[in-house]
Short mmCIF file of C-alpha atoms in Angstrom, two decimals:
data_model
loop_
_atom_site.label_atom_id
_atom_site.label_comp_id
_atom_site.label_asym_id
_atom_site.label_seq_id
_atom_site.Cartn_x
_atom_site.Cartn_y
_atom_site.Cartn_z
CA UNK A 98 48.03 59.06 128.12
CA UNK A 99 51.06 61.43 127.57
CA UNK A 100 53.55 58.72 128.48
CA UNK A 101 52.26 56.31 125.71
CA UNK A 102 54.61 57.81 122.80
CA UNK A 103 57.63 57.83 125.14
CA UNK A 104 57.10 54.29 126.07
CA UNK A 105 56.33 52.82 122.64
CA UNK A 106 59.12 54.79 120.76
CA UNK A 107 61.78 53.98 123.49
CA UNK A 108 61.08 50.33 123.49
CA UNK A 109 61.25 50.15 119.62
CA UNK A 110 64.62 51.91 119.81
CA UNK A 111 66.28 48.91 121.68
CA UNK A 112 66.96 46.08 119.20
CA UNK A 113 67.30 42.76 121.14
CA UNK A 114 70.87 41.95 122.11
CA UNK A 115 72.00 38.45 122.46
CA UNK A 116 72.21 37.01 125.90
CA UNK A 117 73.64 33.66 125.14
CA UNK A 118 76.89 34.41 126.93
CA UNK A 119 75.52 37.05 129.12
CA UNK A 120 75.89 37.10 133.03
CA UNK A 121 72.65 36.17 134.80
CA UNK A 122 70.32 38.74 136.07
CA UNK A 123 69.48 38.37 139.79
CA UNK A 124 67.44 40.34 142.20
CA UNK A 125 68.80 41.78 145.38
CA UNK A 126 66.07 42.84 147.95
CA UNK A 127 68.04 44.35 150.71
CA UNK A 128 70.73 46.88 149.77
CA UNK A 129 70.17 50.06 151.97
CA UNK A 130 68.01 53.15 151.97
CA UNK A 131 65.41 52.73 149.27
CA UNK A 132 62.36 55.12 150.23
CA UNK A 133 60.37 54.81 146.99
CA UNK A 134 60.92 51.05 146.50
CA UNK A 135 63.19 50.93 143.38
CA UNK A 136 63.83 47.38 142.42
CA UNK A 137 67.53 46.24 142.24
CA UNK A 138 68.69 43.64 139.69
CA UNK A 139 72.49 42.80 139.28
CA UNK A 140 74.30 41.09 136.67
CA UNK A 141 77.76 39.71 137.96
CA UNK A 142 80.01 38.08 135.36
CA UNK A 143 81.46 34.55 136.06
CA UNK A 144 84.91 36.09 135.28
CA UNK A 145 84.62 39.12 137.54
CA UNK A 146 87.64 41.46 137.32
CA UNK A 147 89.67 42.35 140.40
CA UNK A 148 88.11 45.53 141.71
CA UNK A 149 85.52 45.55 139.03
CA UNK A 150 83.95 48.46 137.34
CA UNK A 151 80.13 49.08 137.75
CA UNK A 152 77.86 50.28 135.26
CA UNK A 153 74.26 51.32 136.39
CA UNK A 154 71.97 50.89 133.17
CA UNK A 155 68.62 52.43 133.53
CA UNK A 156 65.52 51.79 131.24
CA UNK A 157 62.94 53.91 129.59
CA UNK A 158 59.38 54.67 130.46
CA UNK A 159 57.14 51.35 130.24
CA UNK A 160 60.59 49.40 130.50
CA UNK A 161 61.91 47.19 133.24
CA UNK A 162 65.28 45.93 134.42
CA UNK A 163 64.55 42.74 132.55
CA UNK A 164 63.74 44.65 129.29
CA UNK A 165 67.03 46.63 129.47
CA UNK A 166 68.94 43.66 130.35
CA UNK A 167 67.88 41.84 127.21
CA UNK A 168 67.58 44.81 125.00
CA UNK A 169 71.13 45.92 125.46
CA UNK A 170 74.49 44.24 125.16
CA UNK A 171 75.86 45.32 128.47
CA UNK A 172 75.24 41.87 130.11
CA UNK A 173 77.23 40.14 127.25
CA UNK A 174 80.03 42.75 127.49
CA UNK A 175 80.18 42.30 131.30
CA UNK A 176 81.36 38.62 130.56
CA UNK A 177 84.00 39.99 128.14
CA UNK A 178 85.35 42.72 130.25
CA UNK A 179 84.55 41.65 133.79
CA UNK A 180 82.48 44.61 135.06
CA UNK A 181 79.13 44.37 137.05
CA UNK A 182 75.90 45.66 135.64
CA UNK A 183 73.18 47.05 137.99
CA UNK A 184 69.74 47.25 136.41
CA UNK A 185 67.36 49.38 138.48
CA UNK A 186 63.61 48.78 138.14
CA UNK A 187 61.42 51.91 138.47
CA UNK A 188 58.68 51.62 141.00
CA UNK A 189 55.92 53.34 139.27
CA UNK A 190 53.21 51.60 137.32
CA UNK A 191 54.17 53.27 133.97
CA UNK A 192 57.89 52.43 134.61
CA UNK A 193 59.00 56.11 134.41
CA UNK A 194 61.57 57.38 136.67
CA UNK A 195 61.09 60.15 139.44
CA UNK A 196 63.25 62.91 137.95
CA UNK A 197 60.89 65.83 139.26
CA UNK A 198 60.58 65.69 142.99
CA UNK A 199 62.94 67.80 145.32
CA UNK A 200 64.09 64.62 146.94
CA UNK A 201 65.29 62.82 143.93
CA UNK A 202 67.03 65.84 142.77
CA UNK A 203 68.95 66.36 145.89
CA UNK A 204 71.91 64.24 147.31
CA UNK A 205 70.71 61.84 149.85
CA UNK A 206 67.33 63.40 150.24
CA UNK A 207 65.19 60.51 148.91
CA UNK A 208 63.29 59.75 145.76
CA UNK A 209 64.33 57.19 143.23
CA UNK A 210 67.85 58.53 142.99
CA UNK A 211 68.65 57.63 146.59
CA UNK A 212 67.61 53.91 145.98
CA UNK A 213 69.83 53.72 142.92
CA UNK A 214 72.74 55.30 145.03
CA UNK A 215 72.17 52.84 147.74
CA UNK A 216 72.48 49.98 144.98
CA UNK A 217 75.91 51.30 144.02
CA UNK A 218 77.26 51.59 147.57
CA UNK A 219 76.02 48.06 148.30
CA UNK A 220 77.67 46.80 145.25
CA UNK A 221 80.86 48.41 145.98
CA UNK A 222 81.04 46.98 149.50
CA UNK A 223 79.69 43.59 148.43
CA UNK A 224 82.06 42.98 145.44
CA UNK A 225 84.92 45.23 146.35
CA UNK A 226 84.37 47.30 143.23
CA UNK A 227 86.61 50.18 142.27
CA UNK A 228 85.13 53.52 143.35
CA UNK A 229 86.91 55.31 140.45
CA UNK A 230 85.03 53.24 137.97
CA UNK A 231 81.41 53.56 138.72
CA UNK A 232 79.43 54.55 135.63
CA UNK A 233 75.74 55.29 134.68
CA UNK A 234 73.81 55.17 131.43
CA UNK A 235 70.22 55.14 130.28
CA UNK A 236 67.69 55.63 127.59
CA UNK A 237 64.72 58.25 127.42
CA UNK A 238 63.51 58.25 131.09
CA UNK A 239 66.71 56.47 131.99
CA UNK A 240 68.76 59.13 130.28
CA UNK A 241 66.91 61.81 132.28
CA UNK A 242 67.79 59.80 135.58
CA UNK A 243 71.57 59.73 134.24
CA UNK A 244 71.42 63.65 134.26
CA UNK A 245 69.72 63.66 137.73
CA UNK A 246 72.31 61.42 139.27
CA UNK A 247 75.13 63.65 137.68
CA UNK A 248 73.70 66.60 139.68
CA UNK A 249 72.69 64.79 142.80
CA UNK A 250 75.47 62.21 143.17
CA UNK A 251 78.61 63.67 141.57
CA UNK A 252 80.62 62.03 144.37
CA UNK A 253 79.50 58.55 143.41
CA UNK A 254 79.67 58.43 139.64
CA UNK A 255 82.73 59.07 137.37
CA UNK A 256 81.09 59.24 134.02
CA UNK A 257 77.67 58.77 132.24
CA UNK A 258 76.17 58.33 128.76
CA UNK A 259 72.68 59.43 128.22
CA UNK A 260 70.47 58.50 125.24
CA UNK A 261 67.62 61.09 124.47
CA UNK A 262 67.11 62.77 127.77
CA UNK A 263 66.70 66.26 129.41
CA UNK A 264 68.94 68.40 131.51
CA UNK A 265 69.17 68.08 135.22
CA UNK A 266 66.12 69.74 136.80
CA UNK A 267 64.11 70.22 133.71
CA UNK A 268 61.24 68.38 135.16
CA UNK A 269 61.55 69.89 138.64
CA UNK A 270 58.31 70.78 140.40
CA UNK A 271 55.94 68.81 137.89
CA UNK A 272 53.58 66.23 139.02
CA UNK A 273 55.40 63.70 136.99
CA UNK A 274 55.40 64.97 133.29
CA UNK A 275 56.47 68.38 132.32
CA UNK A 276 55.28 69.27 128.68
CA UNK A 277 57.12 72.61 128.67
CA UNK A 278 60.45 70.78 129.29
CA UNK A 279 59.58 67.80 127.11
CA UNK A 280 58.58 70.02 124.20
CA UNK A 281 61.96 72.02 124.31
CA UNK A 282 60.22 75.09 125.54
CA UNK A 283 62.07 75.39 128.78
CA UNK A 284 64.93 77.95 127.94
CA UNK A 285 67.47 79.16 130.41
CA UNK A 286 70.78 80.72 130.24
CA UNK A 287 73.90 78.54 130.74
CA UNK A 288 74.46 80.07 134.10
CA UNK A 289 70.89 79.45 135.24
CA UNK A 290 71.18 75.69 134.12
CA UNK A 291 74.42 75.39 135.72
CA UNK A 292 73.15 76.78 138.97
CA UNK A 293 70.30 74.27 138.77
CA UNK A 294 72.51 71.36 138.63
CA UNK A 295 74.74 72.60 141.39
CA UNK A 296 71.66 72.67 143.65
CA UNK A 297 71.75 68.88 143.53
CA UNK A 298 74.51 68.75 145.98
CA UNK A 299 75.00 72.07 147.68
CA UNK A 300 78.50 72.90 148.54
CA UNK A 301 80.07 70.02 146.58
CA UNK A 302 83.46 70.94 145.24
CA UNK A 303 84.78 67.59 143.91
CA UNK A 304 85.29 66.43 140.64
CA UNK A 305 82.10 66.11 138.38
CA UNK A 306 81.13 62.97 136.47
CA UNK A 307 82.13 63.21 132.73
CA UNK A 308 79.16 63.14 130.52
CA UNK A 309 78.47 62.08 127.01
CA UNK A 310 74.81 62.89 125.65
CA UNK A 311 73.06 61.76 122.49
CA UNK A 312 70.04 63.20 120.82
CA UNK A 313 67.96 62.89 117.61
CA UNK A 314 67.28 66.16 115.68
CA UNK A 315 63.62 65.10 114.97
CA UNK A 316 62.82 63.76 118.46
CA UNK A 317 59.12 64.78 119.05
CA UNK A 318 58.87 63.21 122.53
CA UNK A 319 61.76 64.81 124.18
CA UNK A 320 62.55 67.61 121.70
CA UNK A 321 66.19 68.22 120.47
CA UNK A 322 66.02 71.50 122.06
CA UNK A 323 66.76 69.61 125.45
CA UNK A 324 70.22 68.51 123.99
CA UNK A 325 70.87 72.26 123.42
CA UNK A 326 69.86 73.22 126.97
CA UNK A 327 71.98 70.34 128.51
CA UNK A 328 74.88 71.61 126.53
CA UNK A 329 74.55 74.98 128.11
CA UNK A 330 74.09 73.36 131.68
CA UNK A 331 76.97 71.02 131.72
CA UNK A 332 79.54 73.33 129.94
CA UNK A 333 78.65 75.77 132.55
CA UNK A 334 79.20 73.28 135.41
CA UNK A 335 82.38 72.19 133.89
CA UNK A 336 83.45 75.72 133.07
CA UNK A 337 84.25 74.85 129.50
CA UNK A 338 82.82 75.97 126.01
CA UNK A 339 82.33 74.55 122.73
CA UNK A 340 85.48 73.90 120.83
CA UNK A 341 84.56 72.17 117.56
CA UNK A 342 82.35 69.78 115.67
CA UNK A 343 83.35 66.40 114.09
CA UNK A 344 80.83 65.58 111.28
CA UNK A 345 79.75 61.93 110.49
CA UNK A 346 81.11 60.74 113.83
CA UNK A 347 80.56 58.06 114.88
CA UNK A 348 78.02 57.31 111.99
CA UNK A 349 76.93 59.15 108.79
CA UNK A 350 74.63 61.93 109.97
CA UNK A 351 75.83 62.08 113.49
CA UNK A 352 77.80 65.17 114.70
CA UNK A 353 80.17 64.91 117.75
CA UNK A 354 80.16 68.28 119.52
CA UNK A 355 83.35 68.71 121.46
CA UNK A 356 83.56 70.79 124.60
CA UNK A 357 86.82 71.90 126.18
CA UNK A 358 89.32 69.27 125.30
CA UNK A 359 86.75 66.74 124.92
CA UNK A 360 87.56 64.79 128.22
CA UNK A 361 84.72 66.20 130.19
CA UNK A 362 81.78 66.68 128.07
CA UNK A 363 80.72 65.47 124.55
CA UNK A 364 77.54 65.71 122.98
CA UNK A 365 76.09 63.88 119.80
CA UNK A 366 73.51 65.33 117.35
CA UNK A 367 71.79 62.55 115.32
CA UNK A 368 70.28 64.18 112.24
CA UNK A 369 66.96 62.60 111.10
CA UNK A 370 66.76 60.34 114.16
CA UNK A 371 63.77 60.57 116.46
CA UNK A 372 63.16 59.31 119.85
CA UNK A 373 65.27 57.48 120.83
CA UNK A 374 68.95 57.34 119.63
CA UNK A 375 69.84 53.63 119.50
CA UNK A 376 72.24 52.71 122.26
CA UNK A 377 75.86 52.56 121.16
CA UNK A 378 77.42 50.32 123.82
CA UNK A 379 80.90 50.38 122.13
CA UNK A 380 81.14 54.15 122.32
CA UNK A 381 79.80 54.08 125.87
CA UNK A 382 82.48 51.75 127.11
CA UNK A 383 85.13 53.65 125.43
CA UNK A 384 84.06 56.87 127.06
CA UNK A 385 83.88 55.02 130.41
CA UNK A 386 87.48 53.74 129.84
CA UNK A 387 86.64 50.10 130.03
CA UNK A 388 87.69 49.69 126.37
CA UNK A 389 90.32 51.64 124.46
CA UNK A 390 91.36 54.94 125.72
CA UNK A 391 89.71 56.68 128.52
CA UNK A 392 88.38 59.42 126.43
CA UNK A 393 86.80 59.45 122.85
CA UNK A 394 88.97 60.67 119.88
CA UNK A 395 88.28 64.30 118.99
CA UNK A 396 89.25 63.95 115.51
CA UNK A 397 90.43 66.84 113.27
CA UNK A 398 86.96 68.58 113.35
CA UNK A 399 86.00 71.97 112.31
CA UNK A 400 87.16 74.77 114.40
CA UNK A 401 85.13 77.79 112.95
CA UNK A 402 82.95 79.55 115.64
CA UNK A 403 79.70 77.77 115.58
CA UNK A 404 76.90 78.72 117.94
CA UNK A 405 75.46 75.80 119.94
CA UNK A 406 72.35 77.44 121.54
CA UNK A 407 68.92 78.19 120.05
CA UNK A 408 68.29 80.81 122.58
CA UNK A 409 70.37 82.03 125.30
CA UNK A 410 67.82 83.08 127.80
CA UNK A 411 64.06 83.27 128.27
CA UNK A 412 63.78 86.68 127.06
CA UNK A 413 66.40 86.80 124.24
CA UNK A 414 65.30 86.47 120.59
CA UNK A 415 66.26 83.54 118.68
CA UNK A 416 69.06 83.94 116.13
CA UNK A 417 67.46 83.52 112.64
CA UNK A 418 69.14 81.93 109.78
CA UNK A 419 68.12 81.63 106.08
CA UNK A 420 65.58 79.07 105.36
CA UNK A 421 65.94 76.32 102.93
CA UNK A 422 66.81 77.16 99.16
CA UNK A 423 63.94 78.50 97.32
CA UNK A 424 63.79 75.53 95.01
CA UNK A 425 62.23 73.58 97.98
CA UNK A 426 58.62 73.74 98.65
CA UNK A 427 56.19 72.95 101.43
CA UNK A 428 55.62 73.81 105.01
CA UNK A 429 57.73 72.59 108.00
CA UNK A 430 55.89 71.97 111.24
CA UNK A 431 57.05 73.69 114.52
CA UNK A 432 60.27 72.04 115.75
CA UNK A 433 61.03 70.50 112.45
CA UNK A 434 64.46 70.86 110.83
CA UNK A 435 64.62 73.83 108.43
CA UNK A 436 68.21 74.31 107.53
CA UNK A 437 71.81 73.19 107.94
CA UNK A 438 74.78 72.06 105.88
CA UNK A 439 73.66 69.50 103.10
CA UNK A 440 70.03 69.81 104.17
CA UNK A 441 67.66 69.31 101.35
CA UNK A 442 64.12 69.24 103.03
CA UNK A 443 61.01 71.36 102.38
CA UNK A 444 61.58 75.08 102.92
CA UNK A 445 59.15 77.24 104.91
CA UNK A 446 58.37 77.20 108.62
CA UNK A 447 54.68 77.03 109.51
CA UNK A 448 53.26 80.30 110.45
CA UNK A 449 54.18 81.80 113.73
CA UNK A 450 57.59 79.99 113.84
CA UNK A 451 61.00 81.13 112.57
CA UNK A 452 63.92 79.03 111.24
CA UNK A 453 66.26 79.29 114.12
CA UNK A 454 69.93 78.40 114.03
CA UNK A 455 71.31 75.73 116.27
CA UNK A 456 74.73 74.86 114.59
CA UNK A 457 76.19 74.42 111.08
CA UNK A 458 74.23 71.28 110.67
CA UNK A 459 70.94 71.92 112.20
CA UNK A 460 68.31 74.69 112.33
CA UNK A 461 64.93 74.22 113.67
CA UNK A 462 61.40 76.06 113.26
CA UNK A 463 60.69 77.60 116.54
#
């Protein structure tokens, strides 16, 4: 089944976090409009902050609220910082989120997204939570839902962090799975992607949730091209452009891509990482403003002009770059890395593909 690899790899990516000092996971059965029957589980710390923040933490395909509770550190961190964690539970048998129907992609129209929005509204009312501190994060399918919520409920969420997802609307119109999107073959202009996101809440003119996206360069489940497309989408929505890259940030092999002044949209490219990028709770809490400064450090970075798209439209040709040095041998499969600063891999793209430039640190056979 096409979800199997997505399920298995996402589950393996989450190392078990200690829950010895974590808040207790409890189910809530009545919380408002929930047309698809999304399960609500909530974690309220013993030492709840006054007007606490809310983090909605969404699991991967095959996952559950319980698995994401025990597989990430948010429950333990909630006890330290006094925020509430909501763990939604996908209603499908495979545990994947509805990120494809018109209902879920549209504000207050239905689908899984409305059930999650109802959980947030319930929690705000029940616990006196701070509406300026409502956040969302997720892995794989949960990262896809993070993007959906950013488009459909920009009035509800203040910031989000997505680990290995796809742009808002990338799965739109599919029965459940969209291979074209998953395999990085759905290419649009920044304007087209931005317009897609704006359909989530027609007429909305308020502040958009700040976004932090993470993706591995050798992801063969939700291909790296999806980060490139998301970069186009959200930079267009925010009306900003790429500014600079910070290499080896926050880890060796990771590149932080800064857009605008770095306060609205930041993306992370993880060289050599597959599906999925391991959750980095400390960076997420910093981005949300729960710890440290409200925004991540943009560092000194590199400010040379660096392209951040593989293709700019469905009709434009890819921008080619030189393949690996001739001293390298071997064939690189389609979607494999073929170049970039300090890259020393095999050097020839498989027949029918071309080494295509993404940024100074990553090129891919397309």
